[in-house]
Coordinates of C-alpha atoms and ligand atoms in Angstrom, one line a residue:
X1 CA -9.0 -20.5 4.1
X2 CA -9.6 -19.5 0.5
X3 CA -13.2 -18.6 -0.5
X4 CA -15.1 -18.0 -3.7
X5 CA -16.4 -14.6 -4.9
X6 CA -20.0 -15.4 -3.9
X7 CA -18.8 -16.5 -0.4
X8 CA -16.8 -13.3 -0.1
X9 CA -19.8 -11.2 -1.1
X10 CA -21.9 -12.9 1.6
X11 CA -19.3 -12.5 4.3
X12 CA -18.9 -8.8 3.6
X13 CA -22.6 -8.2 3.6
X14 CA -22.8 -9.9 7.0
X15 CA -20.2 -7.5 8.4
X16 CA -17.3 -9.9 8.3
X17 CA -13.8 -9.3 7.1
X18 CA -12.3 -10.8 3.9
X19 CA -8.8 -10.4 2.4
X20 CA -9.1 -9.4 -1.3
X21 CA -6.5 -8.9 -4.0
X22 CA -5.9 -5.6 -5.7
X23 CA -3.2 -4.7 -8.3
X24 CA -1.1 -3.1 -5.6
X25 CA -1.3 -5.3 -2.4
X26 CA -3.9 -7.5 -0.8
X27 CA -6.5 -5.6 1.2
X28 CA -8.3 -6.4 4.4
X29 CA -11.9 -5.5 3.4
X30 CA -15.0 -4.7 5.3
X31 CA -18.2 -3.1 4.1
X32 CA -18.3 0.7 4.5
X33 CA -21.9 0.2 5.7
X34 CA -20.8 -2.0 8.6
X35 CA -19.3 -0.2 11.5
X36 CA -18.8 -3.5 13.2
X37 CA -16.9 -4.9 10.2
X38 CA -14.7 -1.7 10.1
X39 CA -13.9 -2.1 13.8
X40 CA -12.9 -5.7 13.2
X41 CA -10.5 -4.6 10.6
X42 CA -8.7 -2.3 13.1
X43 CA -8.8 -5.0 15.8
X44 CA -7.4 -7.7 13.4
X45 CA -4.6 -5.6 12.1
X46 CA -3.9 -4.0 15.6
X47 CA -4.1 -0.8 13.7
X48 CA -4.0 2.5 15.6
X49 CA -7.5 4.1 15.4
X50 CA -5.9 7.4 14.4
X51 CA -4.9 5.8 11.1
X52 CA -7.8 6.2 8.6
X53 CA -8.8 3.7 5.9
X54 CA -9.1 4.0 2.1
X55 CA -12.6 3.5 0.6
X56 CA -12.6 1.4 -2.5
X57 CA -15.4 1.7 -5.1
X58 CA -16.0 0.0 -8.5
X59 CA -16.3 3.2 -10.5
X60 CA -15.8 7.0 -10.3
X61 CA -19.5 7.8 -10.1
X62 CA -19.7 5.9 -6.8
X63 CA -17.4 8.4 -5.2
X64 CA -19.3 11.6 -6.1
X65 CA -22.2 11.3 -3.6
X66 CA -19.7 11.3 -0.7
X67 CA -17.7 14.3 -1.9
X68 CA -18.3 17.8 -0.6
X69 CA -16.5 19.7 -3.2
X70 CA -14.2 18.2 -5.8
X71 CA -10.8 20.0 -6.0
X72 CA -9.6 21.4 -9.4
X73 CA -8.3 18.6 -11.7
X74 CA -10.2 15.9 -9.9
X75 CA -11.7 14.8 -13.2
X76 CA -8.3 14.7 -14.9
X77 CA -6.8 12.6 -12.1
X78 CA -9.9 10.3 -11.8
X79 CA -10.3 9.6 -15.5
X80 CA -6.6 9.5 -16.1
X81 CA -5.7 7.0 -13.4
X82 CA -8.8 5.0 -12.3
X83 CA -9.1 2.1 -12.2
X84 CA -5.5 2.1 -10.9
X85 CA -3.0 2.6 -8.1
X86 CA -4.0 6.1 -7.1
X87 CA -5.8 7.2 -3.9
X88 CA -7.3 10.7 -3.7
X89 CA -8.0 12.4 -0.4
X90 CA -11.2 14.4 -0.8
X91 CA -13.3 16.6 1.5
X92 CA -16.5 14.6 2.3
X93 CA -20.0 14.9 3.6
X94 CA -19.2 13.6 7.1
X95 CA -22.7 12.2 7.8
X96 CA -22.2 9.7 5.0
X97 CA -19.0 8.0 6.2
X98 CA -18.6 6.4 9.6
X99 CA -16.0 8.4 11.7
X100 CA -14.1 5.2 12.6
X101 CA -13.3 4.6 8.9
X102 CA -11.7 8.0 8.5
X103 CA -10.2 8.5 12.0
X104 CA -12.7 11.4 12.6
X105 CA -11.2 13.5 9.7
X106 CA -13.3 15.7 7.5
X107 CA -11.7 14.0 4.5
X108 CA -11.5 10.4 3.2
X109 CA -9.3 8.5 0.8
X110 CA -10.9 6.9 -2.3
X111 CA -9.6 4.5 -4.9
X112 CA -10.9 2.5 -7.8
X113 CA -8.6 -0.6 -7.9
X114 CA -7.6 -2.4 -11.1
X115 CA -8.3 -6.0 -10.5
X116 CA -11.1 -7.7 -12.4
X117 CA -12.1 -10.0 -9.5
X118 CA -12.1 -7.1 -7.0
X119 CA -14.1 -4.8 -9.3
X120 CA -16.7 -7.6 -9.6
X121 CA -16.7 -8.0 -5.9
X122 CA -17.2 -4.2 -5.4
X123 CA -20.1 -4.1 -7.8
X124 CA -21.8 -6.7 -5.7
X125 CA -21.0 -5.4 -2.2
X126 CA -20.8 -1.6 -2.7
X127 CA -17.9 0.4 -1.2
X128 CA -15.4 -1.4 0.9
X129 CA -12.7 -0.1 3.3
X130 CA -9.4 -1.8 2.8
X131 CA -6.1 -1.3 4.5
X132 CA -3.3 -3.5 3.4
X133 CA -3.8 -7.1 4.6
X134 CA -0.9 -7.3 7.0
X135 CA -0.5 -6.9 10.8
X136 CA 0.2 -3.2 11.5
X137 CA 3.9 -2.6 11.1
X138 CA 4.6 -5.7 9.0
X139 CA 5.4 -5.8 5.3
X140 CA 2.2 -5.7 3.2
X141 CA 0.9 -8.9 1.7
X142 CA 1.3 -9.5 -2.1
X143 CA 0.2 -13.2 -2.2
X144 CA -2.5 -15.1 -0.3
X145 CA 0.2 -16.9 1.7
X146 CA 1.3 -13.6 3.3
X147 CA -2.2 -12.9 4.5
X148 CA -2.3 -16.4 6.0
X149 CA 1.1 -15.8 7.7
X150 CA -0.3 -12.8 9.5
X151 CA -3.9 -13.8 10.2
X152 CA -4.0 -17.6 10.0
X153 CA -7.6 -18.9 9.9
X154 CA -9.0 -15.6 11.3
X155 CA -9.4 -14.1 7.8
X156 CA -10.7 -15.9 4.7
X157 CA -8.9 -15.0 1.5
X158 CA -10.4 -14.3 -1.9
X159 CA -7.7 -15.8 -4.1
X160 CA -6.6 -13.5 -6.8
X161 CA -3.0 -14.5 -7.5
X162 CA 0.1 -12.4 -6.9
X163 CA -0.3 -8.6 -7.0
X164 CA 1.2 -7.1 -10.1
X165 CA 2.4 -3.7 -8.7
X166 CA 3.6 -5.0 -5.3
X167 CA 3.6 -1.6 -3.6
X168 CA 0.6 0.5 -2.4
X169 CA -1.2 3.2 -4.3
X170 CA 0.2 6.7 -4.5
X171 CA -1.8 9.1 -2.4
X172 CA -2.6 12.6 -3.5
X173 CA -4.2 15.5 -1.6
X174 CA -5.1 19.0 -2.6
X175 CA -3.3 21.5 -0.4
X176 CA -2.7 25.2 -0.8
X177 CA -3.8 25.3 -4.5
X178 CA -1.7 22.3 -5.5
X179 CA -1.9 18.5 -5.5
X180 CA 0.8 17.0 -3.4
X181 CA 1.9 13.4 -2.8
X182 CA 1.3 12.4 0.8
X183 CA 2.4 8.8 0.3
X184 CA 4.7 7.6 -2.4
X185 CA 3.4 4.6 -4.2
X186 CA 3.1 2.6 -7.4
X187 CA 2.6 5.7 -9.6
X188 CA 5.8 7.8 -9.8
X189 CA 5.5 11.7 -9.3
X190 CA 6.2 12.2 -13.0
X191 CA 3.2 10.2 -14.0
X192 CA 1.0 13.1 -13.1
X193 CA 2.7 15.8 -15.3
X194 CA 0.3 15.2 -18.2
X195 CA -2.8 15.4 -16.1
X196 CA -1.8 18.3 -13.8
X197 CA 0.9 20.2 -15.8
X198 CA 3.4 19.6 -12.9
X199 CA 4.8 16.7 -10.9
X200 CA 3.2 17.0 -7.4
X201 CA 5.7 17.7 -4.6
X202 CA 6.3 15.0 -2.1
X203 CA 5.2 16.0 1.3
X204 CA 6.0 13.0 3.4
X205 CA 7.2 14.1 6.8
X206 CA 5.1 16.6 8.4
X207 CA 5.1 18.4 11.7
X208 CA 3.7 15.7 14.1
X209 CA 0.8 18.0 15.0
X210 CA -1.0 17.8 11.7
X211 CA 0.3 15.1 9.4
X212 CA -1.3 15.2 6.0
X213 CA -1.2 11.4 5.9
X214 CA -1.6 9.9 9.5
X215 CA -0.2 6.6 8.3
X216 CA 3.3 8.1 7.8
X217 CA 3.6 8.5 11.6
X218 CA 3.5 4.8 12.3
X219 CA 6.2 2.1 11.9
X220 CA 5.8 0.2 8.7
X221 CA 6.8 -2.6 6.3
X222 CA 9.3 -4.1 8.8
X223 CA 10.6 -7.6 8.7
X224 CA 11.9 -9.1 12.0
X225 CA 15.4 -8.9 10.7
X226 CA 17.4 -5.7 11.4
X227 CA 18.2 -4.0 8.1
X228 CA 21.4 -2.1 7.3
X229 CA 20.9 0.2 4.3
X230 CA 23.9 0.4 2.2
X231 CA 27.4 1.4 3.4
X232 CA 30.1 -1.1 3.7
X233 CA 29.1 -4.7 2.8
X234 CA 29.8 -7.0 5.8
X235 CA 32.3 -9.7 5.0
X236 CA 31.0 -12.2 7.5
X237 CA 29.9 -15.5 5.8
X238 CA 26.2 -16.2 5.8
X239 CA 25.2 -12.5 5.9
X240 CA 21.8 -12.0 4.3
X241 CA 21.8 -9.5 1.4
X242 CA 18.8 -7.9 -0.3
X243 CA 20.4 -7.2 -3.7
X244 CA 20.0 -7.2 -7.4
X245 CA 20.1 -10.2 -9.7
X246 CA 22.4 -8.5 -12.2
X247 CA 25.1 -7.7 -9.6
X248 CA 27.7 -9.9 -7.9
X249 CA 28.1 -10.2 -4.2
X250 CA 30.6 -12.3 -2.2
X251 CA 29.7 -15.9 -2.8
X252 CA 29.5 -16.9 0.8
X253 CA 26.6 -14.6 1.4
X254 CA 22.9 -15.5 1.2
X255 CA 21.5 -13.2 -1.5
X256 CA 17.8 -12.6 -1.9
X257 CA 17.2 -11.0 -5.3
X258 CA 14.9 -8.0 -5.5
X259 CA 15.2 -8.2 -9.3
X260 CA 17.2 -6.4 -11.9
X261 CA 18.8 -3.1 -11.0
X262 CA 17.5 -1.8 -14.3
X263 CA 13.9 -2.8 -13.6
X264 CA 12.2 -0.8 -10.8
X265 CA 8.8 -2.3 -11.6
X266 CA 10.1 -5.8 -11.0
X267 CA 11.8 -4.7 -7.8
X268 CA 8.6 -3.0 -6.5
X269 CA 6.6 -6.2 -7.3
X270 CA 9.0 -8.3 -5.4
X271 CA 9.9 -5.9 -2.5
X272 CA 7.5 -7.2 0.2
X273 CA 7.9 -10.8 -0.9
X274 CA 11.7 -10.4 -0.3
X275 CA 11.3 -8.7 3.0
X276 CA 9.0 -11.5 4.2
X277 CA 11.5 -14.1 2.7
X278 CA 14.1 -12.8 5.2
X279 CA 11.7 -13.8 8.0
X280 CA 11.0 -17.2 6.4
X281 CA 14.7 -17.9 6.4
X282 CA 15.1 -16.7 10.0
X283 CA 17.4 -13.8 9.2
X284 CA 18.4 -11.6 12.2
X285 CA 20.4 -9.1 10.2
X286 CA 20.4 -8.2 6.5
X287 CA 22.3 -5.8 4.4
X288 CA 20.4 -3.9 1.6
X289 CA 22.0 -2.8 -1.6
X290 CA 20.8 0.9 -1.8
X291 CA 22.9 1.6 -4.9
X292 CA 20.1 2.6 -7.3
X293 CA 18.8 5.9 -8.7
X294 CA 16.5 8.2 -6.6
X295 CA 13.9 8.9 -9.3
X296 CA 10.6 7.5 -10.5
X297 CA 9.4 4.3 -8.9
X298 CA 12.9 4.0 -7.2
X299 CA 11.8 6.8 -4.8
X300 CA 9.0 4.6 -3.5
X301 CA 11.3 1.6 -3.2
X302 CA 13.9 3.7 -1.2
X303 CA 11.2 5.1 1.0
X304 CA 9.7 1.6 1.8
X305 CA 13.2 0.2 2.6
X306 CA 14.0 3.2 4.8
X307 CA 10.8 2.7 6.8
X308 CA 11.4 -1.0 7.0
X309 CA 14.8 -0.3 8.5
X310 CA 13.4 1.9 11.3
X311 CA 13.1 0.3 14.7
Ligands
LIG1 O1 -2.8 0.3 -2.5 C1 -3.4 0.6 -1.5 O2 -3.6 1.8 -1.3 C2 -3.8 -0.5 -0.6 C3 -4.8 -1.4 -1.3 C4 -5.4 -2.5 -0.4 O3 -5.8 -0.6 -1.9 N1 -4.3 0.1 0.6 C5 -3.5 0.7 1.6 O4 -4.2 1.0 2.7 O5 -2.3 0.9 1.4 P1 -3.4 1.3 4.1 O6 -4.5 1.4 5.1 O7 -2.3 0.4 4.3 O8 -2.8 2.8 3.9 C6 -3.7 3.9 3.8 C7 -3.0 5.2 4.0 C8 -2.6 5.4 5.4 O9 -1.3 5.9 5.5 C9 -3.6 6.4 5.9 O10 -3.1 7.2 6.9 C10 -3.9 7.2 4.6 O11 -3.9 6.2 3.6 N2 -5.2 7.9 4.6 C11 -6.4 7.3 4.6 N3 -7.4 8.2 4.7 C12 -6.8 9.4 4.8 C13 -7.2 10.8 5.0 N4 -8.5 11.1 5.0 N5 -6.3 11.7 5.0 C14 -5.0 11.4 4.9 N6 -4.5 10.2 4.8 C15 -5.4 9.2 4.7
LIG2 MG1 -0.6 -0.5 5.0

């Protein structure tokens, strides 16, 4: 069901869950002030309670009351990248944020998204928690139809078109005197050089005891099809291929085009759409062309594909 902005505001204020667009992916929103709504988000997604949510606000000033102590270069990052596809993990005043939303951690993730409709929504509702609007483990949703595939009538959707970026926000955390990337995303590591004077290190896989980003522990982004990443291209006719529109593959294969091999922004935008397309077409197996650079936004694309291939 598609709903209007005013209906979405009303639902959220009543502690209900609404899917809303952002520039990265669709989010499954509940009001930060409704513990019941937040619990519904976890239940609907079948999300492990140990995986905390990101808090979305309409402007930087709305974050400050929650923050215990802003790390160095917070202002540079905030004013440099918000509204936009950046999430900052910050130490918080615990009494102000329900423990369910942050999996009991003394920190929380914050983001000011860049989507006019969602900013207007946030101005009217106040802070919203929003994980990606997919069943836990599935590829994220980048169009309203994806949300409906996963949740049917259970979640009304605020229609906001297709998401421009197509992959989630980049998540930064301040650890041992430096900002580090705990989840690769829509902003490439180099994007932060101007603001920080260095490209943050990518700290993805942590010792299981204390992961910097709990979400990295769980299976993610996976279509039903089994993915083979690179290596020898299978010759069998009818094999599904996730490949590039400017390359040739054997004609008897079914190629789903991620976009041009020279345009990582386009590939990122289409990535989850293509993973879901495999399911739409009933693919059991698919071969993925991994012949692309490991730099910039390609790093994020490679990481998502690697996680999608884990079973
Ligand atoms: O682009 C995005 O970030 C989208 C849109 C809807 O804004 N949201 C999103 O949320 O990707 P989600 O829930 O799918 O991913 C949030 C990630 C998880 O990996 C979670 O573990 C991590 O953020 N996270 C949240 N709070 C954290 C915290 N306090 N410390 C470390 N990691 C945190
Ligand atoms: Mg997600």
